[in-house]
Amino acid sequence: MRFTVPLLVVALLCLGGGGRVAASTDFNFPAVFNFGDSNSDTGGRVAAGFEAIFPPYGSTFFGGPAGRFCDGRLIIDFLMEAIDMPLLNAYLDSLGTPSFWTGVNFAQAGCSITPAKPTSVSPFSFGLQIKQFFAFKDKVTKLLSKGDMYRKYIPQEDYFSEGLYMFDIGQNDLAGEFYSKTEDQVIASIPTILLEFENGLKKLYDQGARKFWIHNTGPLGCLPQNIALFGKDPSQLDELHCVAKHNRAAKLFNLQLHALCTKLRGEFAGASITYVDIHTIKYSLIANYSLYGFEHATQACCGYGGPPLNYDGNVPCGQTVSLNGKLVTAKGCSDTTEFVNWDGLHYTEAANFHIASQILTGKYSDPPFVDKMPFVIKPRF
């Protein structure tokens, strides 16, 4: 199973032209500002010093750890490449003179939409990411006023109103709650979570943001970590052997998120809001993995313990620990393209490529842009 980026590039070329200048209005933006969790974190958590990640992370594409919780590129990486733009640098990454000219990534692994608690994995909640964005924008404005010295490293002032604002967040709000709450309690918390999200979107809109691209959350119950912890009782699993309650909560979250996007279209004058159904894409991939060239749907590529999940929370991917008096290592698999899941929580580069290619068909979005596509993208698996 092999794949190449040009298929994604062709997809966007078919939308109306090559590159930022000639692209259709749907994709004609000079910069991308991303907010999210580990699904789109391109180095924020590592740059913040919360943890280091070790080989084999990044081995498929970057040659080593690159701040991403994956063996290679994330969905956002493929989307950026498809629209012929540089990969996004993390806001907190100050090494290597990172360029933020075409955007910046505020995503942080482990973060949630709701404010962080003392027990939270990350303090960088959605609200804090929004504050970081405003601090970034303010600093950019001041630097631009000083002349051309910094212009090649930072966005131009009009990029903030013309740029694309991307969001992939909410997974941790739901998954984290299941450790201490019942399914009904988790579901009851969804309106509060989405109210916090809505408030953040309104703050961005009030500051000039007009193009919003919002991913819903995936099938949480199909992550090996959740299956290992909450799926010991077979009666709790669905037809795909995923944890049913997690998937039900994700679906209800997505229904309410979709409704919120519809409501905001009526309130945000002059704005475009695209809702992307990541859940359907991911669930279909797991349900039909062999049709897409994969051999393992819910078994981690990099983990410890062997089939069926190859996941042990005590032995993180790439690390060697003492387990029952014996040193054990969570190693990567020999061929990552055979696996949908990378480390028990995140997807492989191969799966991310598949998901990105499906996003770019336009048929999983509301409003859809499939009518602008002369063909459906078929990854070369």
Coordinates of N, CA and C in Angstrom, one line a residue, residues 139-261:
K139 N 1.1 41.2 18.3 CA 2.6 41.3 18.0 C 2.9 41.5 16.6
V140 N 2.1 40.8 15.7 CA 2.3 40.9 14.3 C 2.1 42.4 13.8
T141 N 1.0 42.9 14.3 CA 0.6 44.3 14.0 C 1.7 45.3 14.4
K142 N 2.3 45.1 15.5 CA 3.4 46.0 16.0 C 4.6 45.8 15.1
L143 N 4.9 44.5 14.8 CA 6.1 44.3 14.0 C 6.0 44.9 12.6
L144 N 4.8 44.7 12.0 CA 4.6 45.3 10.7 C 4.7 46.8 10.6
S145 N 4.4 47.4 11.8 CA 4.5 48.9 11.8 C 6.0 49.4 11.8
K146 N 6.9 48.4 12.1 CA 8.3 48.8 12.2 C 9.0 48.7 10.8
G147 N 8.3 48.3 9.8 CA 8.9 48.2 8.5 C 9.0 46.8 7.9
D148 N 9.9 46.6 7.0 CA 9.9 45.3 6.2 C 10.8 44.2 6.8
M149 N 11.4 44.5 8.0 CA 12.4 43.6 8.5 C 11.8 42.2 8.8
Y150 N 10.6 42.1 9.3 CA 10.0 40.8 9.7 C 9.0 40.3 8.7
R151 N 8.7 41.0 7.6 CA 7.6 40.7 6.8 C 7.6 39.3 6.2
K152 N 8.8 38.7 6.0 CA 8.9 37.4 5.4 C 8.6 36.3 6.4
Y153 N 8.5 36.6 7.6 CA 8.3 35.6 8.7 C 6.9 35.7 9.3
I154 N 6.1 36.8 9.1 CA 4.8 36.9 9.7 C 3.8 37.3 8.7
P155 N 2.5 37.0 9.0 CA 1.4 37.3 8.1 C 1.3 38.8 7.8
Q156 N 0.8 39.1 6.7 CA 0.4 40.5 6.4 C -0.9 40.8 7.2
E157 N -1.2 42.1 7.4 CA -2.3 42.5 8.2 C -3.6 42.0 7.7
D158 N -3.8 42.0 6.4 CA -5.1 41.6 5.8 C -5.2 40.0 5.8
Y159 N -4.1 39.3 6.1 CA -4.2 37.8 6.1 C -5.2 37.4 7.3
F160 N -5.3 38.2 8.3 CA -6.2 37.8 9.4 C -7.7 37.8 9.0
S161 N -8.0 38.7 8.1 CA -9.4 38.7 7.7 C -9.7 37.8 6.5
E162 N -8.6 37.5 5.7 CA -8.8 36.7 4.5 C -8.4 35.2 4.8
G163 N -7.7 35.0 5.9 CA -7.2 33.6 6.2 C -8.3 32.6 6.5
L164 N -7.9 31.4 6.5 CA -8.8 30.3 6.9 C -8.6 29.9 8.3
Y165 N -9.6 29.8 9.1 CA -9.5 29.4 10.5 C -10.0 28.0 10.7
M166 N -9.1 27.1 11.0 CA -9.4 25.6 11.1 C -9.5 25.2 12.5
F167 N -10.5 24.2 12.8 CA -10.7 23.7 14.1 C -10.9 22.2 14.1
D168 N -10.1 21.5 15.0 CA -10.3 20.1 15.2 C -10.1 19.8 16.6
I169 N -11.2 19.9 17.4 CA -11.1 19.9 18.9 C -12.4 19.4 19.5
G170 N -12.3 18.8 20.6 CA -13.5 18.3 21.3 C -13.4 16.9 21.8
Q171 N -12.5 16.2 21.1 CA -12.3 14.7 21.4 C -12.0 14.5 22.9
N172 N -11.1 15.4 23.4 CA -10.7 15.2 24.8 C -11.7 15.6 25.8
D173 N -12.6 16.5 25.5 CA -13.7 16.9 26.4 C -14.6 15.7 26.6
L174 N -14.8 14.9 25.6 CA -15.7 13.7 25.8 C -15.0 12.5 26.4
A175 N -13.8 12.2 25.8 CA -13.1 11.0 26.2 C -12.6 11.1 27.7
G176 N -12.2 12.3 28.0 CA -11.7 12.5 29.4 C -12.8 12.4 30.4
E177 N -14.0 12.8 30.1 CA -15.2 12.7 31.0 C -15.6 11.3 31.4
F178 N -15.3 10.4 30.4 CA -15.7 9.0 30.7 C -14.9 8.3 31.8
Y179 N -13.8 8.9 32.2 CA -13.1 8.3 33.3 C -13.7 8.5 34.6
S180 N -14.6 9.5 34.7 CA -15.3 9.8 36.0 C -16.8 9.9 36.0
K181 N -17.3 9.9 34.8 CA -18.8 10.2 34.6 C -19.5 9.1 33.9
T182 N -20.8 9.0 34.0 CA -21.6 8.0 33.3 C -21.8 8.6 31.9
E183 N -22.3 7.7 31.0 CA -22.6 8.1 29.7 C -23.6 9.3 29.7
D184 N -24.7 9.2 30.5 CA -25.7 10.2 30.5 C -25.1 11.6 31.0
Q185 N -24.2 11.5 31.9 CA -23.5 12.7 32.4 C -22.6 13.3 31.4
V186 N -21.9 12.5 30.6 CA -21.1 13.0 29.5 C -21.9 13.7 28.5
I187 N -23.0 13.0 28.1 CA -23.9 13.6 27.1 C -24.5 14.9 27.6
A188 N -24.9 15.0 28.9 CA -25.4 16.2 29.4 C -24.5 17.4 29.4
S189 N -23.2 17.1 29.3 CA -22.1 18.1 29.3 C -21.9 18.7 28.0
I190 N -22.4 18.1 26.9 CA -22.2 18.6 25.6 C -22.6 20.0 25.3
P191 N -23.8 20.5 25.7 CA -24.2 21.9 25.5 C -23.2 22.9 26.1
T192 N -22.7 22.5 27.3 CA -21.7 23.4 27.9 C -20.4 23.5 27.1
I193 N -20.0 22.3 26.6 CA -18.7 22.3 25.8 C -18.9 23.1 24.6
L194 N -20.1 23.0 23.9 CA -20.3 23.7 22.7 C -20.5 25.2 22.9
L195 N -21.0 25.6 24.1 CA -21.2 27.0 24.4 C -19.8 27.6 24.5
E196 N -18.9 26.9 25.1 CA -17.5 27.4 25.1 C -16.9 27.6 23.8
F197 N -17.2 26.6 22.9 CA -16.7 26.6 21.5 C -17.3 27.8 20.8
E198 N -18.6 28.0 20.9 CA -19.3 29.1 20.3 C -18.7 30.4 20.7
N199 N -18.5 30.6 22.0 CA -17.9 31.9 22.5 C -16.6 32.1 21.9
G200 N -15.7 31.1 21.7 CA -14.4 31.3 21.0 C -14.6 31.7 19.6
L201 N -15.5 31.1 18.9 CA -15.7 31.4 17.5 C -16.2 32.9 17.3
K202 N -17.1 33.3 18.3 CA -17.6 34.7 18.2 C -16.5 35.7 18.4
K203 N -15.5 35.3 19.3 CA -14.4 36.2 19.6 C -13.6 36.4 18.3
L204 N -13.3 35.3 17.6 CA -12.6 35.3 16.4 C -13.3 36.1 15.3
Y205 N -14.6 35.9 15.2 CA -15.4 36.6 14.3 C -15.4 38.1 14.5
D206 N -15.5 38.5 15.8 CA -15.5 39.9 16.2 C -14.2 40.6 15.8
Q207 N -13.1 39.7 15.7 CA -11.8 40.2 15.4 C -11.5 40.2 13.9
G208 N -12.5 39.8 13.1 CA -12.3 39.8 11.7 C -12.3 38.5 11.0
A209 N -12.3 37.4 11.7 CA -12.3 36.1 11.0 C -13.6 35.9 10.3
R210 N -13.4 35.3 9.0 CA -14.6 35.2 8.2 C -14.7 33.8 7.6
K211 N -13.6 33.0 7.5 CA -13.7 31.7 6.9 C -13.4 30.7 7.9
F212 N -14.4 29.8 8.3 CA -14.2 28.8 9.3 C -14.4 27.4 8.7
W213 N -13.5 26.6 9.1 CA -13.4 25.2 8.7 C -13.4 24.3 9.9
I214 N -14.5 23.6 10.2 CA -14.7 22.9 11.5 C -14.8 21.4 11.3
H215 N -13.9 20.7 11.9 CA -14.0 19.2 11.9 C -14.8 18.7 13.1
N216 N -15.7 17.8 12.8 CA -16.3 17.2 14.0 C -15.4 16.1 14.6
T217 N -15.9 15.4 15.6 CA -15.0 14.5 16.3 C -15.2 13.1 15.8
G218 N -14.2 12.3 15.8 CA -14.2 10.9 15.3 C -14.8 9.9 16.2
P219 N -14.9 8.6 15.8 CA -15.5 7.6 16.6 C -14.5 7.2 17.8
L220 N -14.7 7.8 18.9 CA -13.8 7.7 20.1 C -13.7 6.2 20.5
G221 N -14.8 5.5 20.4 CA -14.9 4.2 20.9 C -14.1 3.2 20.1
C222 N -13.5 3.6 19.0 CA -12.7 2.7 18.1 C -11.2 2.9 18.4
L223 N -10.8 3.8 19.3 CA -9.4 4.0 19.6 C -9.0 2.8 20.5
P224 N -7.9 2.1 20.2 CA -7.4 1.0 21.0 C -7.4 1.3 22.5
Q225 N -7.0 2.6 22.9 CA -6.9 3.0 24.3 C -8.2 2.8 25.0
N226 N -9.3 3.3 24.3 CA -10.6 3.2 24.9 C -11.2 1.8 24.9
I227 N -10.8 1.1 23.9 CA -11.3 -0.3 23.8 C -10.6 -1.1 25.0
A228 N -9.3 -0.9 25.2 CA -8.6 -1.6 26.3 C -9.1 -1.2 27.6
L229 N -9.5 0.0 27.9 CA -9.9 0.5 29.2 C -11.4 0.2 29.4
F230 N -12.2 0.4 28.4 CA -13.7 0.4 28.6 C -14.4 -0.7 27.9
G231 N -13.6 -1.5 27.2 CA -14.3 -2.6 26.4 C -14.0 -4.0 26.8
K232 N -13.7 -4.1 28.1 CA -13.4 -5.5 28.6 C -14.7 -6.4 28.6
D233 N -15.8 -5.7 28.8 CA -17.1 -6.4 28.7 C -17.6 -6.4 27.3
P234 N -17.7 -7.6 26.6 CA -18.1 -7.6 25.2 C -19.4 -7.0 25.0
S235 N -20.3 -7.0 26.0 CA -21.6 -6.4 25.8 C -21.6 -4.9 25.6
Q236 N -20.4 -4.3 25.9 CA -20.3 -2.8 25.8 C -19.7 -2.4 24.4
L237 N -19.5 -3.4 23.6 CA -18.9 -3.1 22.2 C -20.0 -3.2 21.2
D238 N -19.7 -2.4 20.1 CA -20.7 -2.4 19.0 C -20.3 -3.4 17.9
E239 N -20.9 -3.3 16.8 CA -20.6 -4.3 15.7 C -19.2 -4.3 15.2
L240 N -18.5 -3.2 15.4 CA -17.1 -3.1 15.0 C -16.1 -3.4 16.1
H241 N -16.7 -3.8 17.2 CA -15.9 -4.1 18.5 C -15.3 -2.8 19.0
C242 N -16.0 -1.7 18.8 CA -15.7 -0.4 19.4 C -16.5 -0.2 20.6
V243 N -16.1 0.7 21.6 CA -16.9 0.9 22.7 C -18.1 1.8 22.4
A244 N -19.3 1.2 22.5 CA -20.5 1.8 22.0 C -20.8 3.1 22.7
K245 N -20.7 3.3 24.0 CA -21.1 4.5 24.7 C -20.2 5.7 24.2
H246 N -18.9 5.4 23.9 CA -18.1 6.5 23.4 C -18.5 7.0 22.1
N247 N -18.9 6.0 21.2 CA -19.3 6.4 19.9 C -20.7 7.1 19.9
R248 N -21.6 6.7 20.8 CA -22.9 7.3 20.9 C -22.7 8.8 21.3
A249 N -21.8 9.0 22.3 CA -21.5 10.4 22.8 C -20.9 11.2 21.6
A250 N -20.0 10.6 20.9 CA -19.4 11.4 19.8 C -20.5 11.8 18.7
K251 N -21.4 10.9 18.4 CA -22.4 11.2 17.4 C -23.3 12.3 17.9
L252 N -23.7 12.3 19.2 CA -24.6 13.3 19.7 C -23.8 14.7 19.8
F253 N -22.5 14.6 20.1 CA -21.7 15.8 20.1 C -21.7 16.4 18.7
N254 N -21.5 15.5 17.7 CA -21.5 16.0 16.3 C -22.8 16.5 15.8
L255 N -23.9 15.9 16.2 CA -25.2 16.5 15.8 C -25.4 17.9 16.3
Q256 N -25.0 18.1 17.6 CA -25.2 19.4 18.2 C -24.2 20.4 17.6
L257 N -23.0 20.0 17.3 CA -22.0 20.8 16.6 C -22.5 21.2 15.3
H258 N -23.0 20.3 14.5 CA -23.6 20.6 13.2 C -24.7 21.7 13.3
A259 N -25.5 21.5 14.3 CA -26.6 22.5 14.5 C -26.0 23.9 14.9
L260 N -25.0 23.9 15.7 CA -24.3 25.1 16.0 C -23.8 25.8 14.8
C261 N -23.2 25.1 13.9 CA -22.6 25.7 12.7 C -23.7 26.3 11.8

